Amino acid sequence: MSRAAEDTHRRMLRARDAMDRAYAQPLDVPALARVAHVSESHFTRTFRATFGETPHRYLQRRRVERAMFLLRETERPVTEICFEVGFGSPGTFSRTFRDIVGRSPRAYRKETAAARPAAPVHVPTCFTMAWTRPSHDGPAPGPGR
């Protein structure tokens, strides 16, 4: 890999790390481009070429990933989770969640609760994360898939 390509990847990683840290905050392309020290149009093109998805889609997927955890592990209302992970409206949250996961937030919560064993079973976190992480190629496998 050339030095220029390595520098570009490092800049994109810096922006992606900023998105991971502040996923619940309002983030826009100009702010992320400033983090990466590139122009807005160059940032969007390069981010997509580097990670295979647009910055917007990555951020949505990251927010949905966090919402999946909260839906599995808490009894908090779906609307509260929606706002906590950074979505501006429950409708947008539900539509995006369904697009990425393949089912509604309520259905996901119900299915994961039904699939949970009566006695806790220790599964290494790395396996849980790999199995439940939404993919930009389609819905996550999850229970019943």
Coordinates of N, CA, C and O in Angstrom, one line a residue:
M1 N 0.8 -1.2 0.0 CA 0.0 0.0 0.0 C 0.9 1.2 0.0 O 1.9 1.3 0.8
S2 N 0.6 2.2 -0.8 CA 1.4 3.4 -0.9 C 1.2 4.3 0.3 O 0.2 4.1 1.0
R3 N 2.1 5.2 0.5 CA 2.0 6.1 1.6 C 0.7 7.0 1.5 O 0.1 7.2 2.6
A4 N 0.4 7.4 0.3 CA -0.8 8.3 0.1 C -2.1 7.5 0.5 O -3.0 8.0 1.2
A5 N -2.1 6.2 0.0 CA -3.3 5.4 0.3 C -3.4 5.1 1.8 O -4.5 5.1 2.4
E6 N -2.3 4.9 2.5 CA -2.3 4.6 3.9 C -2.7 5.9 4.7 O -3.5 5.8 5.6
D7 N -2.3 7.1 4.2 CA -2.7 8.3 4.8 C -4.3 8.5 4.7 O -4.9 8.9 5.6
T8 N -4.8 8.2 3.5 CA -6.2 8.3 3.2 C -7.0 7.4 4.1 O -8.0 7.8 4.7
H9 N -6.5 6.1 4.2 CA -7.2 5.2 5.1 C -7.2 5.6 6.6 O -8.2 5.5 7.3
R10 N -6.1 6.2 7.0 CA -6.0 6.7 8.4 C -7.0 7.8 8.6 O -7.6 7.9 9.7
R11 N -7.1 8.7 7.6 CA -8.1 9.8 7.8 C -9.5 9.3 7.8 O -10.3 9.8 8.6
M12 N -9.8 8.3 7.0 CA -11.2 7.7 7.0 C -11.4 7.0 8.4 O -12.5 7.1 8.9
L13 N -10.4 6.3 8.9 CA -10.6 5.6 10.2 C -10.8 6.6 11.3 O -11.6 6.4 12.2
R14 N -10.1 7.8 11.2 CA -10.3 8.8 12.2 C -11.8 9.3 12.2 O -12.4 9.5 13.3
A15 N -12.3 9.5 11.0 CA -13.7 10.0 10.9 C -14.7 8.9 11.4 O -15.6 9.1 12.1
R16 N -14.4 7.6 11.0 CA -15.3 6.5 11.5 C -15.2 6.4 13.0 O -16.2 6.1 13.6
D17 N -14.0 6.5 13.6 CA -13.9 6.5 15.0 C -14.7 7.6 15.7 O -15.3 7.4 16.7
A18 N -14.7 8.8 15.1 CA -15.5 9.9 15.6 C -17.0 9.5 15.5 O -17.8 9.8 16.5
M19 N -17.4 8.9 14.5 CA -18.8 8.4 14.3 C -19.1 7.4 15.4 O -20.2 7.4 16.0
D20 N -18.2 6.5 15.7 CA -18.5 5.4 16.7 C -18.6 6.0 18.1 O -19.4 5.6 18.9
R21 N -17.8 7.1 18.4 CA -17.8 7.7 19.7 C -19.1 8.5 19.9 O -19.6 8.6 21.0
A22 N -19.5 9.2 18.8 CA -20.6 10.2 19.0 C -21.8 9.8 18.1 O -22.5 10.7 17.6
Y23 N -22.1 8.5 18.0 CA -23.1 8.1 17.1 C -24.5 8.6 17.5 O -25.4 8.8 16.6
A24 N -24.7 9.0 18.7 CA -26.0 9.5 19.2 C -26.2 11.0 19.0 O -27.3 11.5 19.1
Q25 N -25.1 11.6 18.6 CA -25.1 13.1 18.4 C -25.4 13.4 16.9 O -25.2 12.6 16.1
P26 N -26.0 14.6 16.7 CA -26.2 14.9 15.3 C -24.9 15.1 14.6 O -24.1 15.9 15.0
L27 N -24.6 14.3 13.6 CA -23.4 14.4 12.8 C -23.7 14.7 11.4 O -24.7 14.1 10.8
D28 N -22.9 15.5 10.7 CA -23.1 15.8 9.3 C -21.8 15.6 8.5 O -20.8 15.6 9.1
V29 N -21.9 15.5 7.2 CA -20.8 15.3 6.4 C -19.7 16.4 6.5 O -18.5 16.1 6.6
P30 N -20.1 17.7 6.6 CA -19.1 18.7 6.7 C -18.3 18.6 8.0 O -17.0 18.7 8.0
A31 N -18.9 18.2 9.1 CA -18.2 18.0 10.4 C -17.2 16.8 10.3 O -16.1 16.8 10.7
L32 N -17.7 15.7 9.7 CA -16.9 14.5 9.5 C -15.7 14.8 8.6 O -14.6 14.3 8.8
A33 N -16.0 15.5 7.5 CA -14.9 15.9 6.6 C -13.8 16.7 7.2 O -12.6 16.5 7.0
R34 N -14.2 17.6 8.2 CA -13.2 18.3 8.9 C -12.4 17.4 9.8 O -11.2 17.6 9.9
V35 N -13.0 16.4 10.4 CA -12.3 15.4 11.2 C -11.2 14.7 10.4 O -10.1 14.5 10.8
A36 N -11.6 14.4 9.1 CA -10.7 13.7 8.2 C -9.8 14.6 7.5 O -8.9 14.1 6.7
H37 N -10.0 15.9 7.6 CA -9.1 16.9 6.9 C -9.2 16.8 5.4 O -8.2 16.8 4.7
V38 N -10.4 16.6 4.9 CA -10.6 16.5 3.4 C -11.9 17.3 3.1 O -12.7 17.7 4.0
S39 N -12.1 17.5 1.8 CA -13.4 18.2 1.4 C -14.6 17.3 1.6 O -14.4 16.1 1.7
E40 N -15.8 17.9 1.6 CA -17.0 17.1 1.8 C -17.2 16.1 0.7 O -17.5 14.9 1.0
S41 N -17.0 16.5 -0.5 CA -17.3 15.5 -1.6 C -16.2 14.4 -1.7 O -16.5 13.2 -1.9
H42 N -15.0 14.8 -1.4 CA -13.9 13.8 -1.3 C -14.1 12.8 -0.2 O -13.9 11.6 -0.3
F43 N -14.6 13.4 0.9 CA -14.9 12.5 2.1 C -15.9 11.5 1.8 O -15.7 10.3 2.1
T44 N -17.0 11.8 1.2 CA -18.1 10.9 0.9 C -17.6 9.8 0.0 O -17.8 8.6 0.2
R45 N -17.0 10.2 -1.1 CA -16.5 9.3 -2.1 C -15.4 8.3 -1.5 O -15.5 7.1 -1.7
T46 N -14.5 8.9 -0.7 CA -13.4 8.1 -0.2 C -13.9 7.1 0.9 O -13.5 6.0 1.0
F47 N -14.8 7.6 1.7 CA -15.4 6.8 2.8 C -16.1 5.6 2.2 O -15.9 4.4 2.6
R48 N -16.9 5.8 1.2 CA -17.6 4.7 0.5 C -16.6 3.7 -0.1 O -16.8 2.5 -0.1
A49 N -15.6 4.2 -0.8 CA -14.6 3.4 -1.4 C -13.8 2.6 -0.3 O -13.5 1.4 -0.6
T50 N -13.6 3.2 0.8 CA -12.8 2.5 1.9 C -13.6 1.5 2.6 O -13.2 0.4 2.9
F51 N -14.9 1.8 3.0 CA -15.7 1.0 3.9 C -16.9 0.3 3.2 O -17.6 -0.5 3.8
G52 N -17.1 0.6 1.9 CA -18.2 -0.1 1.2 C -19.6 0.4 1.4 O -20.6 -0.2 1.0
E53 N -19.7 1.5 2.2 CA -21.0 2.2 2.4 C -20.8 3.6 2.7 O -19.7 4.1 3.0
T54 N -21.9 4.4 2.5 CA -21.8 5.9 2.7 C -21.7 6.2 4.2 O -22.1 5.3 5.0
P55 N -21.2 7.3 4.5 CA -21.1 7.7 5.9 C -22.5 7.7 6.6 O -22.6 7.2 7.8
H56 N -23.5 8.1 5.9 CA -24.8 8.2 6.5 C -25.3 6.7 6.8 O -25.8 6.5 7.9
R57 N -25.1 5.8 5.9 CA -25.5 4.4 6.1 C -24.7 3.8 7.2 O -25.3 3.0 8.0
Y58 N -23.4 4.1 7.3 CA -22.6 3.5 8.4 C -23.2 4.0 9.7 O -23.3 3.3 10.7
L59 N -23.5 5.3 9.8 CA -24.0 5.9 11.1 C -25.3 5.3 11.4 O -25.6 4.9 12.6
Q60 N -26.2 5.1 10.4 CA -27.5 4.5 10.7 C -27.3 3.0 11.2 O -27.9 2.6 12.2
R61 N -26.4 2.3 10.6 CA -26.1 0.9 11.0 C -25.6 0.9 12.4 O -25.9 0.1 13.3
R62 N -24.7 1.8 12.7 CA -24.1 1.9 14.1 C -25.2 2.2 15.1 O -25.2 1.6 16.2
R63 N -26.1 3.1 14.8 CA -27.2 3.4 15.7 C -28.1 2.2 15.9 O -28.6 2.0 17.0
V64 N -28.4 1.5 14.8 CA -29.3 0.4 14.9 C -28.6 -0.7 15.7 O -29.3 -1.4 16.5
E65 N -27.3 -0.9 15.6 CA -26.6 -1.9 16.3 C -26.7 -1.6 17.8 O -27.0 -2.5 18.6
R66 N -26.6 -0.4 18.2 CA -26.7 0.0 19.6 C -28.2 -0.2 20.1 O -28.4 -0.7 21.2
A67 N -29.1 0.1 19.2 CA -30.6 -0.1 19.6 C -30.9 -1.6 19.8 O -31.6 -1.9 20.7
M68 N -30.3 -2.4 18.9 CA -30.5 -3.9 19.1 C -30.0 -4.3 20.5 O -30.7 -5.1 21.1
F69 N -28.9 -3.8 20.9 CA -28.4 -4.2 22.3 C -29.4 -3.7 23.3 O -29.8 -4.5 24.2
L70 N -29.8 -2.5 23.2 CA -30.8 -1.9 24.2 C -32.1 -2.7 24.2 O -32.7 -2.9 25.3
L71 N -32.6 -3.0 23.1 CA -33.8 -3.8 23.0 C -33.7 -5.2 23.6 O -34.6 -5.7 24.2
R72 N -32.5 -5.8 23.4 CA -32.3 -7.1 24.0 C -32.1 -7.1 25.5 O -32.6 -8.0 26.2
E73 N -31.4 -6.1 26.0 CA -30.9 -6.1 27.3 C -31.7 -5.2 28.3 O -31.5 -5.3 29.5
T74 N -32.6 -4.4 27.8 CA -33.4 -3.5 28.7 C -34.9 -3.7 28.4 O -35.3 -4.2 27.3
E75 N -35.7 -3.1 29.3 CA -37.2 -3.1 29.0 C -37.6 -1.7 28.7 O -38.8 -1.4 28.8
R76 N -36.7 -0.8 28.4 CA -37.0 0.6 28.1 C -37.9 0.6 26.9 O -37.8 -0.2 25.9
P77 N -38.8 1.6 26.8 CA -39.7 1.8 25.6 C -38.9 2.0 24.3 O -37.8 2.6 24.4
V78 N -39.4 1.5 23.3 CA -38.8 1.6 21.9 C -38.6 3.1 21.6 O -37.5 3.5 21.1
T79 N -39.5 4.0 21.9 CA -39.4 5.4 21.6 C -38.2 6.0 22.3 O -37.5 6.8 21.8
E80 N -38.0 5.7 23.6 CA -36.9 6.2 24.4 C -35.6 5.7 23.8 O -34.6 6.5 23.7
I81 N -35.5 4.5 23.4 CA -34.3 3.9 22.7 C -34.0 4.6 21.4 O -32.9 5.0 21.1
C82 N -35.1 4.9 20.7 CA -35.0 5.6 19.4 C -34.2 6.9 19.6 O -33.3 7.2 18.8
F83 N -34.7 7.7 20.5 CA -34.0 9.0 20.7 C -32.7 8.9 21.4 O -31.8 9.7 21.1
E84 N -32.5 7.9 22.2 CA -31.2 7.7 22.9 C -30.1 7.4 21.9 O -28.9 7.8 22.0
V85 N -30.4 6.6 20.8 CA -29.4 6.2 19.9 C -29.2 7.3 18.8 O -28.3 7.1 17.9
G86 N -29.9 8.3 18.8 CA -29.7 9.4 17.8 C -30.7 9.6 16.7 O -30.5 10.5 15.8
F87 N -31.8 8.9 16.7 CA -32.8 9.1 15.6 C -33.7 10.2 16.1 O -34.0 10.4 17.2
G88 N -34.2 11.0 15.1 CA -35.0 12.2 15.4 C -36.5 11.9 15.5 O -37.2 12.7 16.0
S89 N -36.9 10.7 14.9 CA -38.3 10.4 15.0 C -38.5 8.9 15.1 O -37.7 8.1 14.5
P90 N -39.5 8.4 15.8 CA -39.8 7.0 15.9 C -40.1 6.3 14.5 O -39.7 5.2 14.3
G91 N -40.7 7.1 13.6 CA -41.0 6.5 12.3 C -39.7 6.2 11.5 O -39.6 5.2 10.9
T92 N -38.8 7.2 11.5 CA -37.5 7.0 10.8 C -36.7 5.8 11.5 O -36.1 5.0 10.8
F93 N -36.8 5.8 12.8 CA -36.1 4.7 13.5 C -36.7 3.3 13.1 O -35.9 2.4 12.7
S94 N -38.0 3.2 13.1 CA -38.6 1.9 12.8 C -38.3 1.5 11.4 O -38.0 0.3 11.1
R95 N -38.4 2.4 10.4 CA -38.2 2.1 9.0 C -36.7 1.7 8.8 O -36.4 0.7 8.1
T96 N -35.8 2.5 9.4 CA -34.4 2.1 9.2 C -34.0 0.8 9.9 O -33.3 0.0 9.3
F97 N -34.6 0.6 11.1 CA -34.4 -0.7 11.8 C -34.8 -1.8 11.0 O -34.1 -2.8 10.8
R98 N -36.0 -1.7 10.4 CA -36.6 -2.8 9.6 C -35.7 -3.0 8.3 O -35.5 -4.2 7.9
D99 N -35.3 -2.0 7.7 CA -34.4 -2.1 6.5 C -33.1 -2.8 6.8 O -32.7 -3.6 6.0
I100 N -32.5 -2.6 8.0 CA -31.2 -3.2 8.3 C -31.4 -4.5 9.0 O -30.6 -5.5 8.6
V101 N -32.3 -4.7 9.9 CA -32.5 -5.9 10.6 C -33.4 -6.9 10.0 O -33.3 -8.1 10.2
G102 N -34.4 -6.4 9.3 CA -35.4 -7.3 8.6 C -36.7 -7.5 9.4 O -37.6 -8.2 8.9
R103 N -36.8 -6.8 10.5 CA -38.0 -6.8 11.3 C -38.1 -5.6 12.1 O -37.1 -4.9 12.3
S104 N -39.3 -5.3 12.7 CA -39.5 -4.1 13.4 C -38.8 -4.2 14.8 O -38.5 -5.3 15.2
P105 N -38.5 -3.0 15.4 CA -37.9 -3.1 16.8 C -38.7 -3.9 17.8 O -38.1 -4.7 18.5
R106 N -40.0 -3.8 17.8 CA -40.9 -4.6 18.7 C -40.8 -6.0 18.4 O -40.7 -6.9 19.3
A107 N -40.8 -6.4 17.1 CA -40.7 -7.8 16.7 C -39.3 -8.4 17.1 O -39.2 -9.5 17.6
Y108 N -38.3 -7.6 16.9 CA -37.0 -8.0 17.3 C -36.9 -8.3 18.8 O -36.3 -9.3 19.2
R109 N -37.4 -7.3 19.6 CA -37.4 -7.5 21.0 C -38.2 -8.8 21.4 O -37.7 -9.6 22.3
K110 N -39.3 -9.0 20.9 CA -40.1 -10.2 21.2 C -39.4 -11.5 20.8 O -39.4 -12.4 21.6
E111 N -38.8 -11.5 19.6 CA -38.1 -12.7 19.2 C -36.9 -13.0 20.0 O -36.6 -14.1 20.3
T112 N -36.1 -12.0 20.4 CA -34.9 -12.2 21.1 C -35.3 -12.6 22.6 O -34.5 -13.4 23.2
A113 N -36.4 -12.1 23.1 CA -36.8 -12.5 24.4 C -37.3 -13.9 24.4 O -37.0 -14.7 25.4
A114 N -38.0 -14.3 23.4 CA -38.4 -15.7 23.3 C -37.3 -16.7 23.1 O -37.3 -17.8 23.5
A115 N -36.2 -16.2 22.4 CA -35.1 -17.1 22.1 C -34.1 -17.2 23.3 O -33.2 -18.0 23.3
R116 N -34.3 -16.3 24.3 CA -33.4 -16.3 25.5 C -33.6 -17.5 26.3 O -34.8 -17.8 26.7
P117 N -32.6 -18.3 26.7 CA -32.8 -19.4 27.5 C -33.2 -19.1 28.9 O -32.9 -18.0 29.4
A118 N -33.8 -20.0 29.6 CA -34.3 -19.7 31.0 C -33.1 -19.5 31.9 O -33.1 -18.6 32.8
A119 N -32.0 -20.3 31.8 CA -30.8 -20.1 32.6 C -29.8 -19.4 31.7 O -29.6 -19.7 30.6
P120 N -29.1 -18.4 32.3 CA -28.1 -17.7 31.5 C -27.0 -18.6 31.1 O -26.5 -19.5 31.8
V121 N -26.6 -18.5 29.8 CA -25.5 -19.2 29.2 C -24.4 -18.2 28.8 O -24.7 -17.2 28.2
H122 N -23.2 -18.5 29.2 CA -22.1 -17.5 28.9 C -21.6 -17.8 27.5 O -21.2 -18.9 27.2
V123 N -21.8 -16.7 26.7 CA -21.3 -16.8 25.3 C -20.3 -15.6 25.2 O -20.6 -14.5 25.6
P124 N -19.1 -15.9 24.7 CA -18.1 -14.8 24.6 C -18.7 -13.6 23.8 O -19.4 -13.8 22.8
T125 N -18.4 -12.4 24.3 CA -18.9 -11.2 23.7 C -18.6 -11.1 22.2 O -19.4 -10.7 21.4
C126 N -17.4 -11.6 21.8 CA -16.9 -11.5 20.4 C -17.9 -12.3 19.5 O -18.2 -11.9 18.4
F127 N -18.4 -13.4 20.0 CA -19.3 -14.2 19.2 C -20.7 -13.5 19.1 O -21.3 -13.5 18.1
T128 N -21.1 -13.0 20.2 CA -22.4 -12.3 20.2 C -22.4 -11.1 19.3 O -23.3 -10.9 18.5
M129 N -21.3 -10.3 19.3 CA -21.2 -9.2 18.5 C -21.1 -9.6 17.0 O -21.8 -9.0 16.1
A130 N -20.4 -10.6 16.7 CA -20.3 -11.1 15.3 C -21.6 -11.6 14.8 O -22.0 -11.3 13.6
W131 N -22.3 -12.3 15.6 CA -23.6 -12.9 15.2 C -24.7 -11.8 15.0 O -25.5 -11.9 14.1
T132 N -24.7 -10.8 15.9 CA -25.9 -9.9 15.9 C -25.5 -8.6 15.1 O -26.4 -7.8 15.0
R133 N -24.3 -8.4 14.7 CA -24.0 -7.1 14.0 C -24.7 -7.0 12.7 O -24.6 -7.9 11.9
P134 N -25.4 -5.9 12.5 CA -26.0 -5.8 11.2 C -25.0 -5.6 10.1 O -23.9 -5.0 10.3
S135 N -25.3 -6.1 8.9 CA -24.4 -6.0 7.8 C -24.9 -5.0 6.8 O -26.1 -4.9 6.6
H136 N -24.0 -4.4 6.1 CA -24.5 -3.4 5.0 C -25.0 -4.2 3.8 O -25.5 -3.7 2.9
D137 N -24.8 -5.6 3.8 CA -25.3 -6.4 2.7 C -26.7 -6.9 2.9 O -27.3 -7.5 2.1
G138 N -27.3 -6.7 4.1 CA -28.6 -7.1 4.4 C -28.9 -7.3 5.8 O -28.0 -6.9 6.7
P139 N -30.0 -7.8 6.2 CA -30.4 -8.0 7.6 C -29.4 -8.9 8.3 O -28.8 -9.8 7.7
A140 N -29.3 -8.7 9.6 CA -28.5 -9.6 10.5 C -29.1 -11.0 10.6 O -30.3 -11.1 10.4
P141 N -28.3 -12.0 10.7 CA -28.9 -13.4 10.8 C -29.9 -13.5 12.0 O -31.0 -13.8 11.7
G142 N -29.4 -13.3 13.2 CA -30.3 -13.3 14.3 C -31.1 -14.6 14.5 O -31.0 -15.5 13.7
P143 N -31.9 -14.7 15.6 CA -32.7 -15.8 15.8 C -33.8 -16.1 14.7 O -34.3 -15.2 14.2
G144 N -33.9 -17.3 14.4 CA -34.9 -17.7 13.4 C -34.5 -17.5 12.0 O -35.3 -17.5 11.1
R145 N -33.3 -17.1 11.8 CA -32.8 -16.8 10.4 C -31.9 -17.9 9.9 O -31.0 -18.4 10.6

